[in-house]
Coordinates of C-alpha atoms and ligand atoms in Angstrom, one line a residue:
M675 CA -84.4 -12.9 49.2
E676 CA -83.8 -13.4 52.8
K677 CA -82.5 -10.4 54.6
S678 CA -79.6 -12.3 56.2
F679 CA -78.4 -13.3 52.7
S680 CA -78.4 -9.8 51.4
E681 CA -76.6 -8.5 54.6
K682 CA -73.9 -11.1 54.2
Y683 CA -73.6 -10.2 50.5
S684 CA -73.2 -6.5 51.3
N685 CA -70.6 -7.3 54.0
I686 CA -68.5 -9.4 51.7
R687 CA -68.8 -6.9 48.9
S688 CA -67.7 -4.0 51.1
V689 CA -64.7 -6.0 52.3
M690 CA -63.9 -6.8 48.6
L691 CA -64.2 -3.1 47.7
Q692 CA -61.8 -2.1 50.5
G693 CA -58.9 -4.1 49.1
G694 CA -56.1 -4.0 51.6
G695 CA -58.2 -2.1 54.1
E696 CA -58.8 1.5 55.3
K697 CA -55.2 1.8 56.6
G698 CA -53.7 0.9 53.2
I699 CA -56.1 3.3 51.5
Q700 CA -55.0 6.1 53.8
S701 CA -51.3 5.3 53.3
Q702 CA -51.9 5.4 49.5
H703 CA -53.5 8.8 49.8
Q704 CA -50.7 10.1 52.0
K705 CA -48.2 9.2 49.3
G706 CA -50.2 11.5 47.0
K707 CA -51.6 8.5 45.1
L708 CA -55.2 7.5 44.2
T709 CA -56.5 4.0 44.9
C710 CA -56.9 1.5 42.2
R711 CA -60.7 2.0 42.1
E712 CA -60.5 5.8 42.1
R713 CA -58.2 5.5 39.1
I714 CA -60.8 3.5 37.2
D715 CA -63.5 6.0 38.2
L716 CA -61.4 8.8 36.7
L717 CA -60.9 6.9 33.5
V718 CA -64.1 5.4 32.4
D719 CA -67.6 6.8 31.7
E720 CA -69.7 7.0 34.9
G721 CA -71.5 3.7 35.7
S722 CA -69.8 1.8 32.7
F723 CA -67.3 -0.3 34.6
I724 CA -68.0 -4.0 34.9
E725 CA -65.7 -6.0 37.1
D726 CA -64.6 -9.5 36.4
Q727 CA -63.5 -12.2 39.0
A728 CA -63.9 -9.7 41.8
Y729 CA -63.9 -12.4 44.6
V730 CA -60.7 -14.3 43.5
L731 CA -58.6 -15.4 46.4
G732 CA -54.9 -16.2 46.5
R733 CA -54.1 -19.8 47.2
A734 CA -50.6 -19.7 48.6
S735 CA -50.1 -20.1 52.3
D736 CA -46.3 -20.2 52.7
F737 CA -44.4 -17.4 54.5
G738 CA -47.5 -16.3 56.4
L739 CA -49.7 -15.7 53.3
G740 CA -52.3 -18.1 54.7
E741 CA -53.5 -15.2 57.0
K742 CA -53.2 -12.6 54.3
H743 CA -55.8 -13.5 51.7
F744 CA -57.5 -10.5 50.1
L745 CA -60.6 -10.7 47.9
G746 CA -59.5 -9.8 44.3
D747 CA -55.9 -10.7 45.1
G748 CA -54.5 -7.1 44.6
V749 CA -55.9 -6.2 41.2
I750 CA -59.2 -5.0 39.7
T751 CA -60.0 -6.3 36.2
G752 CA -62.9 -5.5 33.9
C753 CA -64.2 -3.4 31.1
G754 CA -65.6 0.1 30.8
K755 CA -66.3 2.7 28.3
I756 CA -64.5 5.9 27.3
D757 CA -66.7 8.3 25.3
D758 CA -69.0 5.3 24.8
R759 CA -66.2 3.2 23.3
Q760 CA -65.3 -0.1 25.1
I761 CA -62.0 -0.7 26.6
F762 CA -60.7 -3.5 28.9
L763 CA -58.4 -2.8 31.8
Y764 CA -56.7 -3.8 35.0
S765 CA -55.7 -1.6 37.9
Q766 CA -53.3 -3.0 40.6
D767 CA -54.1 -2.5 44.2
F768 CA -50.9 -1.4 46.1
T769 CA -52.8 -1.7 49.4
V770 CA -52.8 -5.5 49.0
L771 CA -49.2 -6.8 49.5
G772 CA -47.8 -3.8 47.6
G773 CA -49.8 -4.8 44.5
S774 CA -47.3 -7.7 44.1
L775 CA -48.2 -10.2 41.5
G776 CA -49.1 -13.7 42.8
E777 CA -50.6 -16.7 41.0
M778 CA -54.3 -15.6 41.1
Q779 CA -53.6 -11.9 40.4
A780 CA -51.8 -13.1 37.3
E781 CA -54.8 -15.4 36.3
R782 CA -57.1 -12.4 36.6
I783 CA -54.9 -10.2 34.5
A784 CA -54.4 -12.9 31.9
A785 CA -58.1 -13.6 31.7
I786 CA -59.0 -9.9 31.0
Q787 CA -56.2 -9.6 28.5
E788 CA -57.7 -12.5 26.6
A789 CA -61.2 -10.9 26.8
A790 CA -59.8 -7.7 25.3
L791 CA -58.2 -9.6 22.5
K792 CA -61.3 -11.7 21.7
N793 CA -63.5 -8.5 21.8
G794 CA -61.0 -6.4 19.8
C795 CA -60.9 -3.6 22.3
P796 CA -58.0 -1.4 23.6
F797 CA -56.3 -2.6 26.7
V798 CA -55.2 -0.2 29.5
Q799 CA -53.0 -1.6 32.3
I800 CA -52.6 0.5 35.4
N801 CA -49.5 -0.6 37.2
D802 CA -48.7 0.0 40.9
S803 CA -46.8 -3.0 42.1
G804 CA -43.6 -4.2 43.8
G805 CA -43.3 -6.9 41.1
A806 CA -43.3 -10.7 41.6
R807 CA -44.9 -11.7 44.9
I808 CA -41.8 -13.0 46.6
Q809 CA -43.7 -15.5 48.8
E810 CA -45.4 -17.1 45.8
G811 CA -42.0 -17.7 44.1
V812 CA -42.2 -19.5 40.9
L813 CA -46.0 -19.3 40.6
S814 CA -45.5 -15.5 40.3
L815 CA -42.9 -15.9 37.6
N816 CA -45.2 -18.3 35.7
G817 CA -47.9 -15.6 35.9
Y818 CA -45.6 -13.0 34.4
G819 CA -44.9 -15.4 31.6
K820 CA -48.6 -15.7 30.7
I821 CA -49.0 -11.9 30.9
F822 CA -46.0 -11.2 28.6
R823 CA -47.3 -13.8 26.1
N824 CA -50.7 -12.3 26.1
N825 CA -49.2 -8.8 25.6
T826 CA -47.2 -10.1 22.7
R827 CA -50.2 -11.9 21.1
A828 CA -52.3 -8.7 21.4
S829 CA -49.5 -6.5 20.0
G830 CA -50.6 -5.0 16.6
V831 CA -54.2 -6.3 17.1
I832 CA -55.5 -4.0 19.9
P833 CA -53.8 -0.8 21.2
Q834 CA -52.2 -1.5 24.6
I835 CA -51.4 1.3 27.0
S836 CA -49.5 1.1 30.3
V837 CA -50.1 3.7 32.9
I838 CA -47.4 3.5 35.6
L839 CA -48.8 5.0 38.8
G840 CA -46.4 3.8 41.5
P841 CA -43.5 1.4 41.6
C842 CA -43.1 -0.9 38.7
A843 CA -40.3 -3.2 39.7
G844 CA -38.7 -6.4 38.5
G845 CA -40.8 -8.6 36.3
A846 CA -43.5 -5.9 36.3
V847 CA -41.6 -3.7 33.9
Y848 CA -41.5 -6.1 30.9
S849 CA -45.2 -6.2 30.4
P850 CA -45.5 -2.4 29.9
A851 CA -42.4 -2.5 27.7
I852 CA -44.2 -4.9 25.3
T853 CA -47.2 -2.6 25.1
D854 CA -47.5 0.3 22.7
F855 CA -47.2 3.3 25.0
I856 CA -46.1 4.0 28.6
F857 CA -47.4 6.9 30.6
M858 CA -45.7 8.1 33.8
V859 CA -46.5 10.7 36.5
D860 CA -43.9 12.9 38.1
G861 CA -43.1 12.0 41.6
I862 CA -45.0 8.7 41.8
S863 CA -43.9 6.5 38.9
N864 CA -40.7 4.4 39.0
M865 CA -39.6 1.6 36.7
Y866 CA -36.5 -0.6 37.1
I867 CA -35.7 -4.2 36.8
T868 CA -33.7 -4.2 40.0
G869 CA -34.2 -1.5 42.7
P870 CA -31.5 0.6 44.5
D871 CA -30.9 -1.9 47.2
V872 CA -30.1 -4.7 44.8
I873 CA -27.9 -2.4 42.7
K874 CA -26.0 -1.3 45.8
A875 CA -25.4 -5.0 46.8
V876 CA -24.3 -6.0 43.3
T877 CA -22.4 -3.1 41.9
G878 CA -21.9 -0.8 44.9
E879 CA -23.6 2.1 43.1
E880 CA -25.8 4.2 45.3
I881 CA -28.9 5.8 43.7
T882 CA -32.4 6.9 44.7
H883 CA -35.6 5.3 43.2
E884 CA -36.3 8.5 41.4
A885 CA -32.8 8.9 39.9
L886 CA -32.8 5.3 38.9
G887 CA -36.1 4.9 37.2
G888 CA -38.2 8.0 37.6
T889 CA -40.2 9.9 35.0
E890 CA -37.4 12.2 34.0
V891 CA -35.0 9.2 33.3
H892 CA -37.5 7.2 31.2
C893 CA -38.8 10.2 29.2
T894 CA -35.5 11.8 28.4
K895 CA -32.6 9.2 28.8
S896 CA -33.8 5.7 28.3
G897 CA -36.8 6.3 26.0
V898 CA -38.8 3.6 27.8
A899 CA -41.8 5.9 28.5
H900 CA -43.6 8.0 26.0
F901 CA -45.7 10.5 28.0
R902 CA -45.2 12.3 31.4
F903 CA -47.7 14.1 33.5
S904 CA -47.7 16.2 36.7
S905 CA -50.8 14.5 38.2
E906 CA -52.9 11.4 37.9
N907 CA -55.9 13.5 36.9
E908 CA -53.9 15.1 34.0
C909 CA -52.7 11.6 33.0
M910 CA -56.2 10.1 32.8
A911 CA -57.7 13.1 31.0
F912 CA -55.0 12.8 28.4
L913 CA -55.4 9.0 28.1
K914 CA -59.1 9.5 27.2
R915 CA -58.2 12.0 24.5
F916 CA -55.4 9.9 23.2
L917 CA -57.6 6.8 22.8
G918 CA -60.0 9.0 20.7
Y919 CA -57.3 9.0 17.9
L920 CA -57.1 5.2 17.7
P921 CA -59.2 2.5 16.3
L922 CA -60.5 -0.2 18.7
N923 CA -58.5 -2.8 16.8
N924 CA -56.4 -3.5 13.7
R925 CA -59.5 -4.3 11.6
E926 CA -60.9 -0.8 12.0
R927 CA -60.0 2.7 11.0
P928 CA -59.6 5.4 13.6
P929 CA -62.6 7.6 14.3
V930 CA -63.1 10.7 12.1
V931 CA -63.4 13.8 14.3
E932 CA -63.8 17.1 12.5
N933 CA -63.0 20.2 14.6
G934 CA -64.2 22.8 12.2
D935 CA -60.8 23.6 10.7
P936 CA -61.5 24.1 7.0
R937 CA -59.9 21.6 4.7
D938 CA -59.1 24.3 2.1
R939 CA -57.4 26.6 4.7
E940 CA -54.2 28.1 3.2
T941 CA -51.0 28.0 5.3
P942 CA -49.0 31.1 4.5
A943 CA -47.1 31.1 7.8
V944 CA -45.0 28.2 6.3
F945 CA -43.2 30.9 4.3
T946 CA -42.0 32.7 7.4
I947 CA -41.3 29.6 9.6
I948 CA -38.8 28.0 7.3
P949 CA -35.6 30.2 6.8
D950 CA -34.2 30.3 3.3
S951 CA -30.7 29.3 4.3
E952 CA -30.4 25.6 5.1
K953 CA -27.9 26.6 7.8
H954 CA -30.6 28.3 9.9
A955 CA -32.8 26.3 12.3
Y956 CA -36.5 26.4 13.0
D957 CA -38.9 24.4 15.1
V958 CA -40.8 21.9 12.8
R959 CA -43.6 21.8 15.4
A960 CA -44.6 25.3 14.2
I961 CA -45.1 23.8 10.7
I962 CA -47.2 21.0 12.2
E963 CA -49.3 23.5 14.2
E964 CA -49.9 25.6 11.0
V965 CA -50.8 22.7 8.7
F966 CA -52.7 20.0 10.6
D967 CA -56.1 20.4 12.2
K968 CA -55.8 23.2 14.8
D969 CA -54.7 21.9 18.3
S970 CA -54.9 18.3 17.2
F971 CA -51.2 17.4 17.5
I972 CA -50.1 14.9 20.2
E973 CA -46.4 14.6 20.4
V974 CA -45.0 11.2 21.5
S975 CA -41.7 10.9 23.3
K976 CA -41.4 14.6 23.2
D977 CA -38.2 14.8 25.3
Y978 CA -36.3 11.8 23.9
A979 CA -34.3 11.9 20.6
Q980 CA -35.6 15.4 20.0
N981 CA -34.0 15.5 16.5
I982 CA -37.0 13.6 15.3
V983 CA -40.6 14.6 16.2
V984 CA -43.2 11.9 16.1
G985 CA -46.9 12.0 17.0
L986 CA -50.5 11.8 16.1
A987 CA -52.6 14.6 14.6
R988 CA -55.7 15.0 12.5
L989 CA -55.9 16.2 9.0
G990 CA -59.4 17.0 7.7
G991 CA -60.6 15.0 10.8
R992 CA -58.7 11.9 10.0
T993 CA -55.9 10.6 12.3
V994 CA -52.4 10.6 10.8
G995 CA -49.0 9.7 12.2
I996 CA -46.4 12.4 11.7
F997 CA -42.7 11.8 11.7
A998 CA -40.7 15.0 11.1
N999 CA -37.1 16.0 11.2
Q1000 CA -36.4 18.7 13.8
P1001 CA -33.9 21.3 12.6
A1002 CA -34.0 23.0 16.0
Y1003 CA -32.2 20.0 17.6
L1004 CA -28.9 18.6 16.4
A1005 CA -29.6 20.1 13.0
A1006 CA -32.2 17.3 12.5
V1007 CA -29.6 14.7 11.8
L1008 CA -30.7 11.1 12.0
D1009 CA -28.9 9.1 14.7
I1010 CA -29.4 5.8 16.6
N1011 CA -32.1 7.0 19.0
A1012 CA -34.0 9.0 16.4
S1013 CA -34.1 5.9 14.1
D1014 CA -35.3 3.7 16.9
K1015 CA -38.0 6.2 18.0
A1016 CA -39.3 6.8 14.5
A1017 CA -39.3 3.1 13.5
R1018 CA -41.3 2.0 16.5
F1019 CA -43.9 4.8 16.0
I1020 CA -44.2 4.0 12.3
R1021 CA -44.9 0.4 13.0
F1022 CA -47.6 1.3 15.5
C1023 CA -49.3 3.5 12.9
D1024 CA -49.0 0.8 10.3
A1025 CA -50.5 -1.8 12.6
F1026 CA -53.5 0.4 13.4
N1027 CA -54.4 1.8 9.9
I1028 CA -53.0 5.3 10.6
P1029 CA -51.6 6.9 7.4
I1030 CA -48.1 8.3 7.7
V1031 CA -46.9 11.8 6.8
A1032 CA -43.1 12.4 6.7
L1033 CA -42.0 16.1 7.0
V1034 CA -38.5 16.1 5.7
D1035 CA -35.6 18.5 6.3
V1036 CA -32.6 16.3 6.9
P1037 CA -28.9 16.5 6.3
G1038 CA -28.4 12.7 6.6
F1039 CA -27.4 10.1 9.1
L1040 CA -25.0 11.3 11.9
P1041 CA -21.3 10.5 11.1
G1042 CA -19.0 9.6 14.1
V1043 CA -17.2 6.7 15.8
A1044 CA -19.7 6.6 18.7
Q1045 CA -22.6 6.2 16.3
E1046 CA -20.8 3.5 14.1
H1047 CA -19.7 1.6 17.2
G1048 CA -23.2 1.9 18.7
G1049 CA -24.7 0.2 15.7
I1050 CA -26.1 3.0 13.6
I1051 CA -26.2 0.5 10.7
R1052 CA -28.5 -1.8 12.6
H1053 CA -30.6 1.0 14.1
G1054 CA -30.8 3.1 11.0
A1055 CA -31.9 0.0 9.1
K1056 CA -35.0 -0.2 11.5
L1057 CA -36.3 3.0 10.0
L1058 CA -35.8 1.8 6.4
Y1059 CA -37.4 -1.5 7.3
A1060 CA -40.4 0.1 9.1
I1061 CA -41.2 2.4 6.1
A1062 CA -40.7 -0.3 3.5
E1063 CA -42.9 -2.7 5.4
A1064 CA -45.7 -0.2 6.2
T1065 CA -48.7 -0.7 3.9
V1066 CA -50.8 2.3 5.1
P1067 CA -50.8 5.4 2.9
K1068 CA -47.4 7.1 3.1
V1069 CA -46.9 10.7 2.0
S1070 CA -43.7 12.6 2.2
L1071 CA -43.4 16.4 2.1
I1072 CA -39.8 17.7 1.7
L1073 CA -39.7 21.1 3.5
R1074 CA -36.2 22.2 2.6
K1075 CA -33.6 19.5 2.0
S1076 CA -33.3 15.7 1.8
Y1077 CA -29.9 14.2 1.4
G1078 CA -28.4 10.7 1.1
G1079 CA -29.6 7.7 3.1
A1080 CA -32.0 10.1 4.9
F1081 CA -33.6 10.9 1.5
I1082 CA -34.2 7.2 0.9
S1083 CA -35.7 6.6 4.3
M1084 CA -37.8 9.7 4.5
S1085 CA -38.8 10.6 1.0
S1086 CA -38.1 8.0 -1.7
K1087 CA -40.8 6.5 -3.8
A1088 CA -38.4 3.5 -4.2
L1089 CA -38.9 2.6 -0.5
G1090 CA -42.6 2.8 -0.9
Y1091 CA -43.8 6.4 -0.3
D1092 CA -47.1 6.7 -2.3
R1093 CA -46.6 10.4 -2.9
V1094 CA -43.7 12.7 -2.5
I1095 CA -44.2 16.5 -2.7
C1096 CA -41.9 19.4 -2.0
Y1097 CA -41.5 23.2 -2.2
P1098 CA -39.8 24.9 -5.1
N1099 CA -36.5 25.7 -3.2
T1100 CA -36.1 22.1 -2.1
Q1101 CA -32.6 20.5 -2.3
I1102 CA -32.4 16.8 -3.0
A1103 CA -29.0 15.2 -3.4
V1104 CA -26.6 12.6 -2.2
M1105 CA -25.1 15.3 0.1
G1106 CA -25.1 19.0 0.5
A1107 CA -23.2 21.2 -2.0
D1108 CA -20.4 22.1 0.4
G1109 CA -19.5 18.5 1.0
A1110 CA -20.0 17.5 -2.6
A1111 CA -17.6 20.1 -3.9
K1112 CA -14.9 18.9 -1.5
V1113 CA -15.3 15.4 -2.9
I1114 CA -15.8 15.7 -6.6
C1115 CA -13.9 19.0 -7.2
R1116 CA -11.0 18.4 -4.8
K1117 CA -8.3 18.2 -7.5
E1118 CA -9.7 21.3 -9.4
I1119 CA -9.9 23.3 -6.1
S1120 CA -6.4 22.3 -4.8
E1121 CA -4.7 23.1 -8.2
S1122 CA -6.4 26.4 -8.5
E1123 CA -4.4 29.7 -7.9
D1124 CA -7.3 30.8 -5.6
P1125 CA -8.5 27.6 -3.9
K1126 CA -10.9 29.3 -1.6
G1127 CA -12.5 31.3 -4.5
K1128 CA -12.6 28.1 -6.6
E1129 CA -14.4 26.2 -3.8
I1130 CA -17.0 28.9 -3.5
E1131 CA -17.5 28.9 -7.3
K1132 CA -17.9 25.1 -7.4
I1133 CA -20.3 25.0 -4.5
R1134 CA -22.4 27.7 -6.3
E1135 CA -22.3 25.7 -9.5
L1136 CA -23.3 22.4 -7.8
R1137 CA -26.1 24.2 -5.9
E1138 CA -27.5 25.7 -9.1
S1139 CA -27.4 22.5 -11.2
F1140 CA -28.3 19.8 -8.7
M1141 CA -29.8 21.4 -5.6
N1142 CA -33.4 21.8 -6.8
P1143 CA -36.4 19.5 -6.9
Y1144 CA -36.6 19.2 -10.7
V1145 CA -33.8 16.7 -11.2
A1146 CA -35.6 14.3 -8.9
A1147 CA -39.0 15.3 -10.4
G1148 CA -37.6 14.6 -13.9
Y1149 CA -37.1 11.0 -12.9
G1150 CA -40.6 10.8 -11.3
F1151 CA -39.2 10.7 -7.8
V1152 CA -41.1 13.8 -6.8
D1153 CA -44.8 13.9 -7.8
D1154 CA -45.4 17.6 -7.5
V1155 CA -43.8 20.9 -6.5
I1156 CA -46.2 22.9 -4.4
S1157 CA -46.4 26.4 -3.0
P1158 CA -46.1 26.5 0.8
E1159 CA -49.5 28.2 1.3
R1160 CA -51.1 25.1 -0.2
T1161 CA -49.5 22.6 2.1
R1162 CA -52.6 21.7 4.1
I1163 CA -54.7 21.4 1.0
E1164 CA -52.2 19.3 -0.9
L1165 CA -51.5 16.9 2.1
I1166 CA -55.3 16.3 2.5
R1167 CA -55.6 15.7 -1.3
S1168 CA -52.5 13.4 -1.3
L1169 CA -53.9 11.3 1.5
E1170 CA -57.3 11.1 0.0
M1171 CA -55.8 9.9 -3.2
H1172 CA -54.4 6.9 -1.4
Y1173 CA -57.1 6.4 1.2
R1174 CA -58.3 3.1 -0.3
K1175 CA -54.9 1.7 -0.8
K1176 CA -54.4 -2.1 -0.5
E1177 CA -51.0 -3.7 -0.8
N1178 CA -50.4 -7.4 -0.9
C1179 CA -47.3 -8.6 0.9
P1180 CA -45.4 -11.8 0.2
E1181 CA -46.6 -14.7 2.3
K1182 CA -44.5 -15.1 5.4
K1183 CA -44.7 -15.9 9.1
H1184 CA -43.3 -12.6 10.1
G1185 CA -40.3 -10.4 9.0
N1186 CA -37.1 -10.1 10.9
I1187 CA -36.7 -6.4 11.7
P1188 CA -33.1 -5.6 12.6
L1189 CA -33.3 -5.1 16.4
Ligands
LIG2128 C1 -44.3 -9.4 48.2 C2 -44.2 -7.1 48.6 C3 -43.5 -7.0 47.4 C4 -43.1 -8.1 46.7 C5 -43.8 -5.0 48.3 N1 -44.4 -5.9 49.1 N2 -43.2 -5.6 47.3 N3 -44.7 -8.3 49.0 N4 -43.6 -9.3 47.1 N5 -42.4 -8.1 45.6 C6 -45.1 -5.6 50.3 C7 -44.3 -5.1 51.4 O1 -43.7 -6.2 52.1 C8 -45.2 -4.4 52.3 O2 -46.0 -5.3 53.0 C9 -46.2 -3.8 51.3 O3 -46.0 -4.5 50.1 C10 -45.8 -2.3 51.0 O4 -44.4 -2.3 50.7 P1 -43.5 -1.1 51.3 O5 -42.1 -1.6 51.1 O6 -43.9 -0.9 52.7 O7 -43.8 0.1 50.4 P2 -42.9 1.3 49.9 O8 -42.0 1.8 51.0 O9 -43.8 2.2 49.2 O10 -41.9 0.5 48.8 C11 -42.5 0.0 47.7 C12 -41.4 -0.9 46.9 C13 -40.7 -1.8 47.9 C14 -40.4 0.1 46.4 C15 -42.1 -1.5 45.8 O11 -41.8 -2.6 48.6 C16 -39.8 -2.8 47.2 O12 -38.7 -2.5 46.9 N6 -40.4 -4.0 46.9 C17 -39.6 -5.0 46.3 C18 -39.3 -4.7 44.8 C19 -38.6 -5.7 44.0 O13 -37.4 -5.9 44.2 N7 -39.3 -6.4 43.2 C20 -38.7 -7.4 42.3 C21 -39.4 -8.7 42.7 S1 -38.6 -9.9 41.7 P3 -46.6 -5.0 54.5 O14 -47.2 -6.3 54.9 O15 -45.4 -4.7 55.3 O16 -47.5 -3.8 54.3 C22 -39.3 -9.9 40.2 C23 -38.7 -10.8 39.2 C24 -39.6 -11.3 38.2 O17 -40.2 -9.2 39.9 C25 -38.9 -11.4 36.9 C26 -39.8 -11.8 35.8 C27 -39.2 -11.6 34.4

């Protein structure tokens, strides 16, 4: 090859690799952020990244864009490997017009989304963008439309993860929202459909970027984001670990990773973690730590709707999805946000062949005007729907009590749990003994000479006759009553029993989950 050609090539390549240029890179670093290429280097195995359409140029020239064409148009797209497993990705370049999405950036993103789907590989989207490129107007909006459609088509086929590492404003937010999980980093990630300036102009409210759409907001209040980190390094290291729990696509099972924790290990600590009285709280995460493979639990949406704990763990090396009532928060009652959180997680697990384990200790759905008016009927129905629809193996372990509608959604064979097991002191009933006595023994109690004493007597009677697992077991609603130290062993055996499960569903286009 002629030397002049190769010099020209290396010049163009180095311009392309610089994105918005040295000044932009410095400014990115000054904000405490990595560049789009540094992020990819952090994520994928060394030397594995292959870039697609690296020399794409924007075509718009209005509003001065004619002089501002950048090779790649503000995004890097391609594929790489994580622990030798292939993923596809894009990483937006904030140094190019604030990472804003124009026509050709959108074309690049859409093309790599389609490649991920055709190849059946997870898709990681690293967002750092001011949203629709204002100068490109409707072409930008059209680009978002393509991206949203591709996200939707890929939903349930390949895992899709959004990593927000900068602003994610306007149209940019809806693509992450369609994906399975959103990661955010403290101090640099913001998500909102309209920024503080627009809000001030429209409603008069004054608010900072952080208070409007920072990590704290989306991980605790809105429930939009699922994981938060204190640095980009921590975020990428976690993402690699997380992907190791997932299959590449919906036709595969997740990888099996044994960590040496014996399958026949007994779990005596369960005895001491769960207090005898149903009025005393405990942290269900201590049960998870004791029972599942050591240090394998990854909690999802940890700080949102904390009355339900959801997450991935391994049991005997196999990935499982756990959803567990949390007695340490709001007495583990099911409410709107908990139903929403659990239903979405269950549907993710079902889509990607991850068996579900329910850990149940629940007093029921939360009574109250705010819940009724907020649509608990509609939201609670999501949980029922998600469980009834899921065809993966489903095992329910009742830890202490399971009452009412919460019993149906979390531990009923009628809804489709393949196996229900519980401890000898489990209480299964329409409601707790205290409430039941007030309803069915009201007359007897009020007519008694000693109403208080009568009430205590009736509560005791009800507790003794109904509040045990053997009434439900007598109907076949509970498969086995186990001793707590055998919890790990019995869960592994229960899941193995149903490992090859296949369930045929009625032919339909898709269901209509209550949203
Ligand atoms: C074009 C943009 C841009 C955009 C930023 N830039 N956002 N260019 N379109 N949407 C450019 C800036 O002009 C600037 O260019 C460079 O990117 C860096 O931006 P700064 O403002 O200097 O950076 P910073 O102070 O860090 O602020 C970042 C920001 C802010 C918070 C993202 O730029 C901002 O508020 N942008 C607008 C956000 C927004 O309202 N987006 C909604 C778009 S409408 P120079 O040349 O000066 O370096 C939308 C609707 C789609 O998305 C709906 C679809 C459903």
